[in-house]
Each structure stands twice: as structure tokens, then as C-alpha cells.
mmCIF file with all atom_site columns, C-alpha atoms in Angstrom:
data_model
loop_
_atom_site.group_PDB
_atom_site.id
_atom_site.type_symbol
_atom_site.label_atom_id
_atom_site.label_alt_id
_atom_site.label_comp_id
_atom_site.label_asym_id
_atom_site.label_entity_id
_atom_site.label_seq_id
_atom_site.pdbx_PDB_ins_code
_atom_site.Cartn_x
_atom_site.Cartn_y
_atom_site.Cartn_z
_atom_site.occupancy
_atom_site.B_iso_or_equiv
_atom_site.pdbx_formal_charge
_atom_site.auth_seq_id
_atom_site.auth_comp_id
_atom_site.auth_asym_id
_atom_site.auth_atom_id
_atom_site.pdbx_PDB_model_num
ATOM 1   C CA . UNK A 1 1   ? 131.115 115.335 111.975 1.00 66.00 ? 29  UNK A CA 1
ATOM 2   C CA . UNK A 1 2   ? 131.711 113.431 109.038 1.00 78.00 ? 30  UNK A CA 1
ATOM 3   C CA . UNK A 1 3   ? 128.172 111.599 109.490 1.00 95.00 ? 31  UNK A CA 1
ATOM 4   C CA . UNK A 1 4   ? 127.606 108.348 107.415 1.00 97.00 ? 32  UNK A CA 1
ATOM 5   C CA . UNK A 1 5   ? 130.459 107.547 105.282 1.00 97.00 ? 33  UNK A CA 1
ATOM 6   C CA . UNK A 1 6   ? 130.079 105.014 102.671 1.00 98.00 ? 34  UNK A CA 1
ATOM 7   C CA . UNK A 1 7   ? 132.810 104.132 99.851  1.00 97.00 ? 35  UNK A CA 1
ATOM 8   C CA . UNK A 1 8   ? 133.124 103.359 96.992  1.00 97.00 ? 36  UNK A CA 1
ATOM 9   C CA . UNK A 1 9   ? 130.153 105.229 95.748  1.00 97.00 ? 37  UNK A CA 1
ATOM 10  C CA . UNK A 1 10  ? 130.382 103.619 92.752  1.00 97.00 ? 38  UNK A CA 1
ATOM 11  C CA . UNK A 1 11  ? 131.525 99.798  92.023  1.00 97.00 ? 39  UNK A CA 1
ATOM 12  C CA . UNK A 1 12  ? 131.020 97.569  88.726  1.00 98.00 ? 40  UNK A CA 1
ATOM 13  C CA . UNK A 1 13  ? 131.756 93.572  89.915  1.00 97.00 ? 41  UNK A CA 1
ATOM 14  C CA . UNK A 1 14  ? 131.734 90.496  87.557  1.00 98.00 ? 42  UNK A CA 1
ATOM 15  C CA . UNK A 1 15  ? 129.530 87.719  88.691  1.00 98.00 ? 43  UNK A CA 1
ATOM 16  C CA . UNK A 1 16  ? 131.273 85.673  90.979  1.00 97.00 ? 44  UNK A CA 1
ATOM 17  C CA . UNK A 1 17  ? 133.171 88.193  92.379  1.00 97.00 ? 45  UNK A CA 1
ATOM 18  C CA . UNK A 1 18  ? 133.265 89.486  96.374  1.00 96.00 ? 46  UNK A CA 1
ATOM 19  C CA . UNK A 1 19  ? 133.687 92.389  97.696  1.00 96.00 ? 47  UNK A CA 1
ATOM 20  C CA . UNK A 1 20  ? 132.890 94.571  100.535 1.00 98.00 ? 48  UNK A CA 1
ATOM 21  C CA . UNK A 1 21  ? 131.078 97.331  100.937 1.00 98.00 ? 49  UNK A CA 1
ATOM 22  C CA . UNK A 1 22  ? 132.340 100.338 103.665 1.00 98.00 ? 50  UNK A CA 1
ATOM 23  C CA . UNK A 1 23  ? 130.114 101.675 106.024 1.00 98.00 ? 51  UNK A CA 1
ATOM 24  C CA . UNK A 1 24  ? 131.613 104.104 109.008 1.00 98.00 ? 52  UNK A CA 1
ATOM 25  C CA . UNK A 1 25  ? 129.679 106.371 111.305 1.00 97.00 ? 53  UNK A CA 1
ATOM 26  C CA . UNK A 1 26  ? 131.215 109.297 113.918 1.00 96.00 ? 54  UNK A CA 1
ATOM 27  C CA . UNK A 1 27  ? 128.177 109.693 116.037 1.00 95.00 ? 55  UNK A CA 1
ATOM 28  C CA . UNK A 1 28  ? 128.242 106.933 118.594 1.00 94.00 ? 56  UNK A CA 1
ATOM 29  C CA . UNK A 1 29  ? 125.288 105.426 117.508 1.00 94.00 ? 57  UNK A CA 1
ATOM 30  C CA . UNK A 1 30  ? 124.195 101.951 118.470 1.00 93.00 ? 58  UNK A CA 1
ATOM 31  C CA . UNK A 1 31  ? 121.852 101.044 115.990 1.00 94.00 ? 59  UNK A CA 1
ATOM 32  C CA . UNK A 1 32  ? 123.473 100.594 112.016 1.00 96.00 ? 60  UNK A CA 1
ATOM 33  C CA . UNK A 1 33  ? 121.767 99.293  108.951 1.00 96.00 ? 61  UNK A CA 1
ATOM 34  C CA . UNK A 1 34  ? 122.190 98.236  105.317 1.00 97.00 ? 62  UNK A CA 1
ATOM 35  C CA . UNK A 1 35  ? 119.275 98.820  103.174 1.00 97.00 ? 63  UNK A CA 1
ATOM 36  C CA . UNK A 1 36  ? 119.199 97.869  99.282  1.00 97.00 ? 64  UNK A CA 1
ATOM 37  C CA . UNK A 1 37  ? 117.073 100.012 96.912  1.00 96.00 ? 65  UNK A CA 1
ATOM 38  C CA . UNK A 1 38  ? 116.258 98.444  93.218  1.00 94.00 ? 66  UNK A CA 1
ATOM 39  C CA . UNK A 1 39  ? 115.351 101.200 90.605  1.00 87.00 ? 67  UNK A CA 1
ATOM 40  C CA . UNK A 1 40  ? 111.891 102.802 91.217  1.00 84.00 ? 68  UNK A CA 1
ATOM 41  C CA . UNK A 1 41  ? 111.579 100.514 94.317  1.00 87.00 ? 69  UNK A CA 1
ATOM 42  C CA . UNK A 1 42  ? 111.531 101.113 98.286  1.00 89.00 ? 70  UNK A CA 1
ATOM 43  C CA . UNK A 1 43  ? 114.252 100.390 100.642 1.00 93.00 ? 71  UNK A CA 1
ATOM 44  C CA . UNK A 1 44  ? 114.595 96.941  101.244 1.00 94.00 ? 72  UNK A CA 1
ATOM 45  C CA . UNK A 1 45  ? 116.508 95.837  104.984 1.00 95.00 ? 73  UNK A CA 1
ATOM 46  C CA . UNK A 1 46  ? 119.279 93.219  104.423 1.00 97.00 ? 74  UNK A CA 1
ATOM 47  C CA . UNK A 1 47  ? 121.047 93.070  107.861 1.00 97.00 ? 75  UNK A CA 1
ATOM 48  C CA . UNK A 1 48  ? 121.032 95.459  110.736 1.00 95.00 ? 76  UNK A CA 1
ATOM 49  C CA . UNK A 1 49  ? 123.359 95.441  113.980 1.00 95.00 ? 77  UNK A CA 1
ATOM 50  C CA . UNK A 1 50  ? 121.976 96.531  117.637 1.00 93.00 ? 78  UNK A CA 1
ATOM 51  C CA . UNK A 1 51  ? 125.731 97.296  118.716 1.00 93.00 ? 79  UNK A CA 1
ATOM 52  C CA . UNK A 1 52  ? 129.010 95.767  118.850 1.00 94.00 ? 80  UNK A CA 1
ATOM 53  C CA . UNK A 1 53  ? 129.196 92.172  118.374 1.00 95.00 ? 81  UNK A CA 1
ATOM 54  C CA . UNK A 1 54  ? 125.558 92.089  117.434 1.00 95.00 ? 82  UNK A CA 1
ATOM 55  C CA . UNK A 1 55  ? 124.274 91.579  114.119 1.00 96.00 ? 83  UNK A CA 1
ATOM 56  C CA . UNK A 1 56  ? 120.845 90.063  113.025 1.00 94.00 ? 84  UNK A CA 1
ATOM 57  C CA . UNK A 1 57  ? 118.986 88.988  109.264 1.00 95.00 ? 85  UNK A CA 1
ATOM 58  C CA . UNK A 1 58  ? 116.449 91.599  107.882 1.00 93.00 ? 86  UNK A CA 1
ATOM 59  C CA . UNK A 1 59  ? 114.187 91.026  104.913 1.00 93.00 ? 87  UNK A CA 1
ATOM 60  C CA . UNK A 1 60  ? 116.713 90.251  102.658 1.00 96.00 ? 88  UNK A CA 1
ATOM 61  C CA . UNK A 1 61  ? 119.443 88.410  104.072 1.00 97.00 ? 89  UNK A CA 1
ATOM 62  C CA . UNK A 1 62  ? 121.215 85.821  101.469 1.00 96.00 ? 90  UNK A CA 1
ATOM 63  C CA . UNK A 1 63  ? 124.121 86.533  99.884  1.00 96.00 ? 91  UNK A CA 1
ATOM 64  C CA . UNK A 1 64  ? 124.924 89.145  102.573 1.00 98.00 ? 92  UNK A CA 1
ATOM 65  C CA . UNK A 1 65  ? 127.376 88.935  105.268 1.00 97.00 ? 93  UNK A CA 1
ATOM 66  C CA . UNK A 1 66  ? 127.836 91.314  107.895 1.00 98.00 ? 94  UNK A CA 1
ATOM 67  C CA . UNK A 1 67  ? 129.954 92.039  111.045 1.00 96.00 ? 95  UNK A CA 1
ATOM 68  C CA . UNK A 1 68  ? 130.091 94.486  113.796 1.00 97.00 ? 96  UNK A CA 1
ATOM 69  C CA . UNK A 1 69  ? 133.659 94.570  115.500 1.00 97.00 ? 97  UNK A CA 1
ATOM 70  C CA . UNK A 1 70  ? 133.054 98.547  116.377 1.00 97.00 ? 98  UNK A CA 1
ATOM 71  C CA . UNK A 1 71  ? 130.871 100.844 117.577 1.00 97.00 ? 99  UNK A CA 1
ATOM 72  C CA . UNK A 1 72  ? 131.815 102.914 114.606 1.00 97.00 ? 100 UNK A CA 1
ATOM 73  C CA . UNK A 1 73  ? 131.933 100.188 111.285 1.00 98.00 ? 101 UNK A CA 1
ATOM 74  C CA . UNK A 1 74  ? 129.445 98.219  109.451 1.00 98.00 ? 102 UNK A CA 1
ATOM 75  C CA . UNK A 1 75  ? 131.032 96.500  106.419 1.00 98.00 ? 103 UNK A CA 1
ATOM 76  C CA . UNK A 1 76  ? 128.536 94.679  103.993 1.00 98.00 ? 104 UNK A CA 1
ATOM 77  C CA . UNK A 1 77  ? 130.299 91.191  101.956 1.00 98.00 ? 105 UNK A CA 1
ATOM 78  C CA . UNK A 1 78  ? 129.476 90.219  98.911  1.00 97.00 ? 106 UNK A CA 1
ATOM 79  C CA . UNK A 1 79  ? 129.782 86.469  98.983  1.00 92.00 ? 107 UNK A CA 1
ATOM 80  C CA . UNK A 1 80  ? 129.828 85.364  95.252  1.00 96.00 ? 108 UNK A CA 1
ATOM 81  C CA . UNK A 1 81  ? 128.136 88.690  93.520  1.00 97.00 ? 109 UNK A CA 1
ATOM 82  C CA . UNK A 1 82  ? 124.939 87.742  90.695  1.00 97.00 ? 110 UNK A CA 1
ATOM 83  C CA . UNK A 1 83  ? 123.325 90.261  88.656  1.00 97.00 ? 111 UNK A CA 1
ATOM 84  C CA . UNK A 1 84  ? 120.414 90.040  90.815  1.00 96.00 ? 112 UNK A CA 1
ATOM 85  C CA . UNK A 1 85  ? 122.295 92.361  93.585  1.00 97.00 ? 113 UNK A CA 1
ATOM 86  C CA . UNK A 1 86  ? 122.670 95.342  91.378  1.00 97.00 ? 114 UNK A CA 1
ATOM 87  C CA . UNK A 1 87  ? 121.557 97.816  93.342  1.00 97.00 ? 115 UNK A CA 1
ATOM 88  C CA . UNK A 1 88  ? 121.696 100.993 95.175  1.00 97.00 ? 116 UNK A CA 1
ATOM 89  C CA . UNK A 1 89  ? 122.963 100.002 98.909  1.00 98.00 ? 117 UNK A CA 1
ATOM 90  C CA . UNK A 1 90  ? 122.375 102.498 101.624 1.00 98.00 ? 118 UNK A CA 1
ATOM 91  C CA . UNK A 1 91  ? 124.014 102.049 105.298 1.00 98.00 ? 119 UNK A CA 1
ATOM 92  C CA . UNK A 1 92  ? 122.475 104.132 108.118 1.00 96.00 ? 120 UNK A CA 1
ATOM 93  C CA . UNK A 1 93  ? 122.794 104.813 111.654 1.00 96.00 ? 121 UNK A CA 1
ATOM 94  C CA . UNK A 1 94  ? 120.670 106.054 114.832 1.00 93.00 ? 122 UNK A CA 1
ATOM 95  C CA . UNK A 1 95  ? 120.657 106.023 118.706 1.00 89.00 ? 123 UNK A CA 1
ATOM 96  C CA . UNK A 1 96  ? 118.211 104.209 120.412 1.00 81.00 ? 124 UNK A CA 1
ATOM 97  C CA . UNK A 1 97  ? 115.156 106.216 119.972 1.00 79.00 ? 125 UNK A CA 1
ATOM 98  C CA . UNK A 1 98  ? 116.226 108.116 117.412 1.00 83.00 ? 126 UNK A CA 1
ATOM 99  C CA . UNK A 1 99  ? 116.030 108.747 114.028 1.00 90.00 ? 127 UNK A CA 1
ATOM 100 C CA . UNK A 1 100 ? 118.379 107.082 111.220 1.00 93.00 ? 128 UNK A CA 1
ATOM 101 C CA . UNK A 1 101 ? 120.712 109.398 109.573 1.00 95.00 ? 129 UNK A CA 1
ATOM 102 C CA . UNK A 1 102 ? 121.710 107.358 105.907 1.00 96.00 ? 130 UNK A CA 1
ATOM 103 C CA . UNK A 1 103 ? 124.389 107.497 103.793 1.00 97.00 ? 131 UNK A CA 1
ATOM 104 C CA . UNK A 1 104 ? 124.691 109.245 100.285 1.00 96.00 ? 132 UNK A CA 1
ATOM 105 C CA . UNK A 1 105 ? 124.631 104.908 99.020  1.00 97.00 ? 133 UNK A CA 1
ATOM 106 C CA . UNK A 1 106 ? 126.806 103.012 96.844  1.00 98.00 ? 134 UNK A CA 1
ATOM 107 C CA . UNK A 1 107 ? 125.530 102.162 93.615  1.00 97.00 ? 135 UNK A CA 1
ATOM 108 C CA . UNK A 1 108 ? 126.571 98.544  92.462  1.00 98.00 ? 136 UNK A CA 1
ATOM 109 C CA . UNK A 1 109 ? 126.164 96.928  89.575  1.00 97.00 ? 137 UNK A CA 1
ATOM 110 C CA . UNK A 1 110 ? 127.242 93.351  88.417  1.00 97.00 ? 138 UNK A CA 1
ATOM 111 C CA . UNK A 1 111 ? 127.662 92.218  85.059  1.00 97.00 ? 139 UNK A CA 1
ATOM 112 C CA . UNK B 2 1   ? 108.172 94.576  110.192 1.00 73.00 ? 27  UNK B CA 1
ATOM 113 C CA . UNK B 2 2   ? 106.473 97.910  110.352 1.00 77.00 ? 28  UNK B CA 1
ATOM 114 C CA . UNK B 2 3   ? 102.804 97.370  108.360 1.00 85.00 ? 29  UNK B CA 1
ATOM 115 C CA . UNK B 2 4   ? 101.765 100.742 107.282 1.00 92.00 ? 30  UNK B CA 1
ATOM 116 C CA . UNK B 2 5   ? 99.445  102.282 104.530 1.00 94.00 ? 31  UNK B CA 1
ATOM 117 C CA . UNK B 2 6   ? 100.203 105.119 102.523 1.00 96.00 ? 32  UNK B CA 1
ATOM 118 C CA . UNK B 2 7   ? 98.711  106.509 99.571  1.00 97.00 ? 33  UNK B CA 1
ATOM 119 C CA . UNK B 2 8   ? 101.174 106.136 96.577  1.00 96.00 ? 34  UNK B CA 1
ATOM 120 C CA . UNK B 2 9   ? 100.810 109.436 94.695  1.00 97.00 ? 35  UNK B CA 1
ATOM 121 C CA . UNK B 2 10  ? 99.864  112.769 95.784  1.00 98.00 ? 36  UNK B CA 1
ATOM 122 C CA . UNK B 2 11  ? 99.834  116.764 94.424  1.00 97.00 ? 37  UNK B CA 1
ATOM 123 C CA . UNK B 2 12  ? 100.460 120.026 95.863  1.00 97.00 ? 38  UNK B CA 1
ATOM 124 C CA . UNK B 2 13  ? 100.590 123.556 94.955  1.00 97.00 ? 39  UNK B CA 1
ATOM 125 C CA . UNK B 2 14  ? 103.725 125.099 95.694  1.00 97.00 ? 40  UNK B CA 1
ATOM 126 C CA . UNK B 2 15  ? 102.517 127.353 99.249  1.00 97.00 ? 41  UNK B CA 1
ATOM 127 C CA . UNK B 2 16  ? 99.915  125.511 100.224 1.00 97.00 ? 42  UNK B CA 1
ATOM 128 C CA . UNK B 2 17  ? 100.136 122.854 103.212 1.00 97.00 ? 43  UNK B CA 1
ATOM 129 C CA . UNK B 2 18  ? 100.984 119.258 102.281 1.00 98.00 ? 44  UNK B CA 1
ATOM 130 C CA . UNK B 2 19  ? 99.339  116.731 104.659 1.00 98.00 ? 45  UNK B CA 1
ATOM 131 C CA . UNK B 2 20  ? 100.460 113.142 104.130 1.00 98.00 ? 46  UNK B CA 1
ATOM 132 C CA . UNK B 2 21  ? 98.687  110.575 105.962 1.00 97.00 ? 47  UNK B CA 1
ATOM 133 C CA . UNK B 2 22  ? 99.227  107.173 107.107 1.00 96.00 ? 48  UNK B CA 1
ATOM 134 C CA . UNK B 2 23  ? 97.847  104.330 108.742 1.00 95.00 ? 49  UNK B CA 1
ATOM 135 C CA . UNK B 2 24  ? 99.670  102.019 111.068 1.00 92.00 ? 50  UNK B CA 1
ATOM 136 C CA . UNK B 2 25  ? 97.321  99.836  113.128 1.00 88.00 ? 51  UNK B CA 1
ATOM 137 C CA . UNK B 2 26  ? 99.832  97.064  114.068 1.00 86.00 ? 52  UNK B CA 1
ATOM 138 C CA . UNK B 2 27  ? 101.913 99.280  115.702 1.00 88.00 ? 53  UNK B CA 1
ATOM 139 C CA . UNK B 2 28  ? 102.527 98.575  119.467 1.00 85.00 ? 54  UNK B CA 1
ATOM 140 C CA . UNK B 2 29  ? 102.032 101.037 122.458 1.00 82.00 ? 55  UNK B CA 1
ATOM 141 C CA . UNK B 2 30  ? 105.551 102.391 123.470 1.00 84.00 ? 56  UNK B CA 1
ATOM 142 C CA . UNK B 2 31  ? 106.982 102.508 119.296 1.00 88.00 ? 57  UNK B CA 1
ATOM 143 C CA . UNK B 2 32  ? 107.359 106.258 117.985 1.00 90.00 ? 58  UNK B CA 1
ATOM 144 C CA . UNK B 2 33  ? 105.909 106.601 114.630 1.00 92.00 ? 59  UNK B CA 1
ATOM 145 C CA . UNK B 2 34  ? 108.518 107.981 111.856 1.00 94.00 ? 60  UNK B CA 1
ATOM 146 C CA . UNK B 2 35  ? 108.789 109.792 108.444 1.00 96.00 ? 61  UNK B CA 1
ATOM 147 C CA . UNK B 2 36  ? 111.759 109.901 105.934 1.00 97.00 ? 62  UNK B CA 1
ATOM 148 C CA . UNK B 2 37  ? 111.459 111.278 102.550 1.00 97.00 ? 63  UNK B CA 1
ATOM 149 C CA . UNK B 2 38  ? 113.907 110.363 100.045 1.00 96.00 ? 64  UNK B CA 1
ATOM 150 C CA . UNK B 2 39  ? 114.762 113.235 96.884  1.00 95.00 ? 65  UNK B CA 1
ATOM 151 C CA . UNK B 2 40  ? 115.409 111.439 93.784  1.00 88.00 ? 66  UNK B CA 1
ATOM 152 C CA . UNK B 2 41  ? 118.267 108.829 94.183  1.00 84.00 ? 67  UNK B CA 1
ATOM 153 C CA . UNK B 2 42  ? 119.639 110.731 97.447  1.00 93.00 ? 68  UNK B CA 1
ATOM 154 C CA . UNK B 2 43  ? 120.048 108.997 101.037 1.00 94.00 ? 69  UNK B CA 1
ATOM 155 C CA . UNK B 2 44  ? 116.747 108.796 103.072 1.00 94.00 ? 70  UNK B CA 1
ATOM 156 C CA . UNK B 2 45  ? 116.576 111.872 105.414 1.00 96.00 ? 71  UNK B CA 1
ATOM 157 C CA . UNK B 2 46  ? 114.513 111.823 108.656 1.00 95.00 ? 72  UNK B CA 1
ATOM 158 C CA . UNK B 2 47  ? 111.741 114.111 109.129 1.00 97.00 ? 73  UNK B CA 1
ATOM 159 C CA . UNK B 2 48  ? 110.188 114.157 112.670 1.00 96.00 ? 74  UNK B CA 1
ATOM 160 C CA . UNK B 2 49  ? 109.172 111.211 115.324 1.00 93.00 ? 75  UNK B CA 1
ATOM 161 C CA . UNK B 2 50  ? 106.649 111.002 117.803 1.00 92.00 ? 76  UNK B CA 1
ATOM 162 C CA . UNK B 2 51  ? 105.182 108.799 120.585 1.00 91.00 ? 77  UNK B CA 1
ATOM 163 C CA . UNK B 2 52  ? 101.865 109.972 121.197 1.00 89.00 ? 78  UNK B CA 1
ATOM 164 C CA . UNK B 2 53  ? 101.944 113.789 121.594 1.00 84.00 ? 79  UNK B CA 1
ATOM 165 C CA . UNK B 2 54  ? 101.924 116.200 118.289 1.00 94.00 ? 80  UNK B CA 1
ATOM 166 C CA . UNK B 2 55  ? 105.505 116.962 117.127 1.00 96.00 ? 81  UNK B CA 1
ATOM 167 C CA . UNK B 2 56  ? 106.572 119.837 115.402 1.00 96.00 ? 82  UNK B CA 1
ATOM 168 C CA . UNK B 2 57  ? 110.436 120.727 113.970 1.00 96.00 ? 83  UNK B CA 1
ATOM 169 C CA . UNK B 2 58  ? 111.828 123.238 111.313 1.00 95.00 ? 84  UNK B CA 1
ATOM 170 C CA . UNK B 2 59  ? 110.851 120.689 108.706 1.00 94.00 ? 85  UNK B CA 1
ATOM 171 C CA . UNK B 2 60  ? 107.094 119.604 109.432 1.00 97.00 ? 86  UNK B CA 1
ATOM 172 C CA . UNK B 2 61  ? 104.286 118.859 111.943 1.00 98.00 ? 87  UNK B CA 1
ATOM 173 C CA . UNK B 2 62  ? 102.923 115.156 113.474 1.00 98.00 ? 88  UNK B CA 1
ATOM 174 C CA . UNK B 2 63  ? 99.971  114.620 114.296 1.00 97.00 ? 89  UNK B CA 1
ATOM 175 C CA . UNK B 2 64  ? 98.766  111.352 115.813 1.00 95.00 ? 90  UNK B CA 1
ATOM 176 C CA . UNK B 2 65  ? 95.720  109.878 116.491 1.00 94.00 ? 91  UNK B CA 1
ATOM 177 C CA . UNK B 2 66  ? 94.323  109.686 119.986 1.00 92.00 ? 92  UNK B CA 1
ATOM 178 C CA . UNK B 2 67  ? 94.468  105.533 119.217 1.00 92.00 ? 93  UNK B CA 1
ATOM 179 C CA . UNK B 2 68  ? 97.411  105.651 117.623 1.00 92.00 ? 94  UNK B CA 1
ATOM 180 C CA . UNK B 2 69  ? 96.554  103.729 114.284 1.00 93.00 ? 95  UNK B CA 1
ATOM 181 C CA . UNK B 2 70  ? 97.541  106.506 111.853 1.00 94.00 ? 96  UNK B CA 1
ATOM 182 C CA . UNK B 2 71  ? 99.577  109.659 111.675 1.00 96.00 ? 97  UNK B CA 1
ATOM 183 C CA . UNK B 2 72  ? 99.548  112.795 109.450 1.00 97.00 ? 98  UNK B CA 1
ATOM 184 C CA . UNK B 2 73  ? 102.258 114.357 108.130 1.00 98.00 ? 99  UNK B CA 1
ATOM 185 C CA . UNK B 2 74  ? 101.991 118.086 107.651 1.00 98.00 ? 100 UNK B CA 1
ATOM 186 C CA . UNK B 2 75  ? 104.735 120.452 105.355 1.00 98.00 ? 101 UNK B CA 1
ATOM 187 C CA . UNK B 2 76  ? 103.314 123.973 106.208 1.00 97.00 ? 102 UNK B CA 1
ATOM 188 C CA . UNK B 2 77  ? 104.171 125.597 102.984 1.00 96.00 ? 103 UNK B CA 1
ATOM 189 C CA . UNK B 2 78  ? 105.189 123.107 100.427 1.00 97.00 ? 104 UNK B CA 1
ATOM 190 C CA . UNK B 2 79  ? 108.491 123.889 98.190  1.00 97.00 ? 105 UNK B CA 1
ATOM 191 C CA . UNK B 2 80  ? 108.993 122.280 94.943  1.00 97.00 ? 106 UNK B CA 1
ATOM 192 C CA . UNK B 2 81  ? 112.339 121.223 96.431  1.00 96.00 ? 107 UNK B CA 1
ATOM 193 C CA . UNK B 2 82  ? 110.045 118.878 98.686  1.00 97.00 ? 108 UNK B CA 1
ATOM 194 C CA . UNK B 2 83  ? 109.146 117.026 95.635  1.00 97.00 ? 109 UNK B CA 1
ATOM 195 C CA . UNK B 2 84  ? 110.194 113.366 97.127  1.00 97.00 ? 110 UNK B CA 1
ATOM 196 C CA . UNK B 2 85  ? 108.736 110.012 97.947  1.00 96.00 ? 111 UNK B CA 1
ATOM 197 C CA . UNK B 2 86  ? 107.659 110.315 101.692 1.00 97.00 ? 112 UNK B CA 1
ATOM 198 C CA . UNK B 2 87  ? 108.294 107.263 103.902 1.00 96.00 ? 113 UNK B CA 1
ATOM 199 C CA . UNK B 2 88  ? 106.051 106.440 107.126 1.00 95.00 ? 114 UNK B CA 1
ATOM 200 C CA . UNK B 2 89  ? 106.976 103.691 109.316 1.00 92.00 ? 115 UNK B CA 1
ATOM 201 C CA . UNK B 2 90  ? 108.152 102.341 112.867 1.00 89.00 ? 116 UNK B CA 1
ATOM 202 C CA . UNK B 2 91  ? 110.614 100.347 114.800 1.00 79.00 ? 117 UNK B CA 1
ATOM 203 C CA . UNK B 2 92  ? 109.459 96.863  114.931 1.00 64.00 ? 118 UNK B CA 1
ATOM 204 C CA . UNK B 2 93  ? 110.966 93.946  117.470 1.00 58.00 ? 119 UNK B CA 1
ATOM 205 C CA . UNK B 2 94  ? 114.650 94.946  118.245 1.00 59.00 ? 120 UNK B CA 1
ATOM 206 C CA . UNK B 2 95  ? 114.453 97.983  116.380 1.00 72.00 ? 121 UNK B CA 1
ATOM 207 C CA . UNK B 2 96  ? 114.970 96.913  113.451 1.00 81.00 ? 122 UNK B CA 1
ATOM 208 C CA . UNK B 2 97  ? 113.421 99.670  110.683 1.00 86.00 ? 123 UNK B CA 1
ATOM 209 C CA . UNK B 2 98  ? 111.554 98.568  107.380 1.00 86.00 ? 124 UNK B CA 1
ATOM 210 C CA . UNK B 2 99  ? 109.640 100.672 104.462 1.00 89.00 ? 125 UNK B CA 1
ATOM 211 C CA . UNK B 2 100 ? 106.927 100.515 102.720 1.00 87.00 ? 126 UNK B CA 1
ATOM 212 C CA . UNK B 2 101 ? 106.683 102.131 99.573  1.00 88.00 ? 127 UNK B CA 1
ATOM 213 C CA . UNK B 2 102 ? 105.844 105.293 100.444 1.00 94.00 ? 128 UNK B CA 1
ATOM 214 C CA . UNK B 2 103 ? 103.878 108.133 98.937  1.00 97.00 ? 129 UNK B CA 1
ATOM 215 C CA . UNK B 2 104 ? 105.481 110.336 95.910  1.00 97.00 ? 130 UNK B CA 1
ATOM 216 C CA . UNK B 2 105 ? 104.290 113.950 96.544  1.00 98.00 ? 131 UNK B CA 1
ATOM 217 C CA . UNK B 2 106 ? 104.859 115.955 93.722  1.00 98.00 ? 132 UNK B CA 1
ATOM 218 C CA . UNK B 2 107 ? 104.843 119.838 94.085  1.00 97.00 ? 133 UNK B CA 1
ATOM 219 C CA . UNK B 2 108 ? 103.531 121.983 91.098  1.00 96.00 ? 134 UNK B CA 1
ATOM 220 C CA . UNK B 2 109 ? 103.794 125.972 90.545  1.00 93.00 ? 135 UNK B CA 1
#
């Protein structure tokens, strides 16, 4: 088991661009979530998906899309990047009860 | 969102038991409690769960209060590679998970 796979690892944007961000799990879970992380802060939830075909807004939801075609992926769109999303972004995954397993994160910065 | 308390700094001699507490007094009757730690820039990694009993696994020990409002997390015989931030929190309405900002436990020879 691959686990949580998350590419690129590392990505440098200009402001204005989009792109998206890869997020693929191999354990069946249900549950998957993307999670931002500023330097020397906590994680912070953007969106989070409670299976296929169902996605919903966390804490920090704008500029964000999401979608949930599979069981499997979790792809993260950067509308129209800013400066303000560089970041470290973390995607994770869990059954029902239990607990998240995360992703080694893509670090993102936009200049 | 998860509402929980949790001292921001603490120390430990390297050996000695580690016991991280936290409160959570918003948190409903049938949500298990959990704790993550994060090492430097890495991925979170879960710890342990737990409803209402005392957990233990090859990592660490949970205990929970009788009423449920706070939790302690226990690392038998603290490492320096344990040296992490130390996340408590719960599943709030549709499971969604949120932090707080932890506690940074720093282990010293």
C-alpha cells in the first residue's frame, strides 16, 4: 500500500496562475481532506469530502475548489493563485471511525 | 469544529513518561477523542483514539475522564525522536476534523 500520495511535492506558481494539486489514496477510505499549514502555524481545514460525489467547505474555503469523482482521488484547484496561499498543503484520508493517515504535503509557494 | 485546550509548550527528560493533557468540554457523547503529533514539517501521524474506555497501542496510552471533558495523553518512556507538536482533537458534525494548535513537547537528555 502506497498510502497517501500527493504530487508535486514541490510547486512555485505566479500569481494568477491555477493549478491543481494531486491527492490519491489505496485504502478505501471514505473520509478525505485537504488541510493547509502556514509556517509555525496549525493545520488549517479547507475542504473535506464524506465519499464519492460529496464534498463540503471547511474553515478555509475561498479560492479552493474541490471534487470527488472516486473513492480513491481528491484533487485540490487553485482558482487564480495570490501570495496569500503559500503554504504547506496536506491531503489525508480515514474510514469512518478511524483515524486520518496524511500525506508527506506539497509545499507551494506563489510569487 | 472541535474546541479543545492544550497547553502550548511542554519538557521532558528523555525516559521518563510524557503525559499531555487536554480539555475538550464541547465534545458530544458518541465522538472518540484523537491525538496526532506532527515531527517538524512531516505529515500529521495518528496516535491512538478512544470513546470512553482507556486505550493503549505500541505508541501511547488514553486516558479519559469519567465525564468526558478532557483526555491525557501518556508516552511511557519519552524518546527525543518524540520531540513534535502534539495535536488533540475530535470529529465534529459530519466528521469533518479541525486542530488546534497543539502542544510542542520537547524532549531533553
Amino acid at each position: 500500500n502506497a498510502g497517501v500520495t500527493q504530487t508535486p511535492k514541490f510547486q512555485v506558481l505566479k500569481t494568477g496562475q491555477s493549478m491543481t494539486l494531486q491527492c490519491a489514496q489505496d485504502m478505501n477510505h471514505e473520509y478525505m481532506s485537504w488541510y493547509r499549514q502556514d509556517p509555525g502555524m496549525g493545520l488549517r481545514l479547507i475542504h473535506y469530502s464524506v465519499g464519492a460525489g460529496i464534498t463540503d467547505q471547511g474553515e478555509v474555503p475561498n479560492g479552493y475548489n474541490v471534487s470527488r469523482s472516486t473513492t480513491e482521488d481528491f484533487p485540490l484547484r487553485l482558482l487564480s493563485a495570490a501570495p496569500s496561499q503559500t503554504s504547506v498543503y496536506f491531503c489525508a484520508s480515514s474510514e469512518r471511525e478511524g483515524g486520518y493517515t496524511f500525506g508527506s504535503g506539497t509545499r507551494l509557494t506563489v510569487v | 469544529d472541535a474546541k479543545t485546550t492544550q497547553p502550548p509548550s511542554m519538557d521532558c527528560a528523555e525516559g521518563r513518561a510524557a503525559n499531555l493533557p487536554c480539555n475538550h468540554s464541547t465534545i458530544s457523547g458518541n465522538e472518540y477523542v484523537y491525538w496526532y503529533r506532527q515531527i517538524h514539517s512531516q505529515g500529521p501521524q495518528y496516535i491512538i483514539h478512544g470513546l470512553k474506555n482507556n486505550e493503549t497501542n505500541e505508541m501511547a496510552s488514553l486516558i479519559i475522564t469519567e465525564d468526558r471533558k478532557s483526555s491525557t495523553l501518556i508516552l511511557p518512556h519519552a524518546t527525543l525522536r518524540d520531540t513534535a507538536v502534539y495535536y488533540c482533537t475530535y470529529r465534529g458534525t459530519a466528521s469533518k476534523l479541525t486542530f488546534g494548535t497543539g502542544t510542542r513537547l520537547q524532549v531533553t537528555l
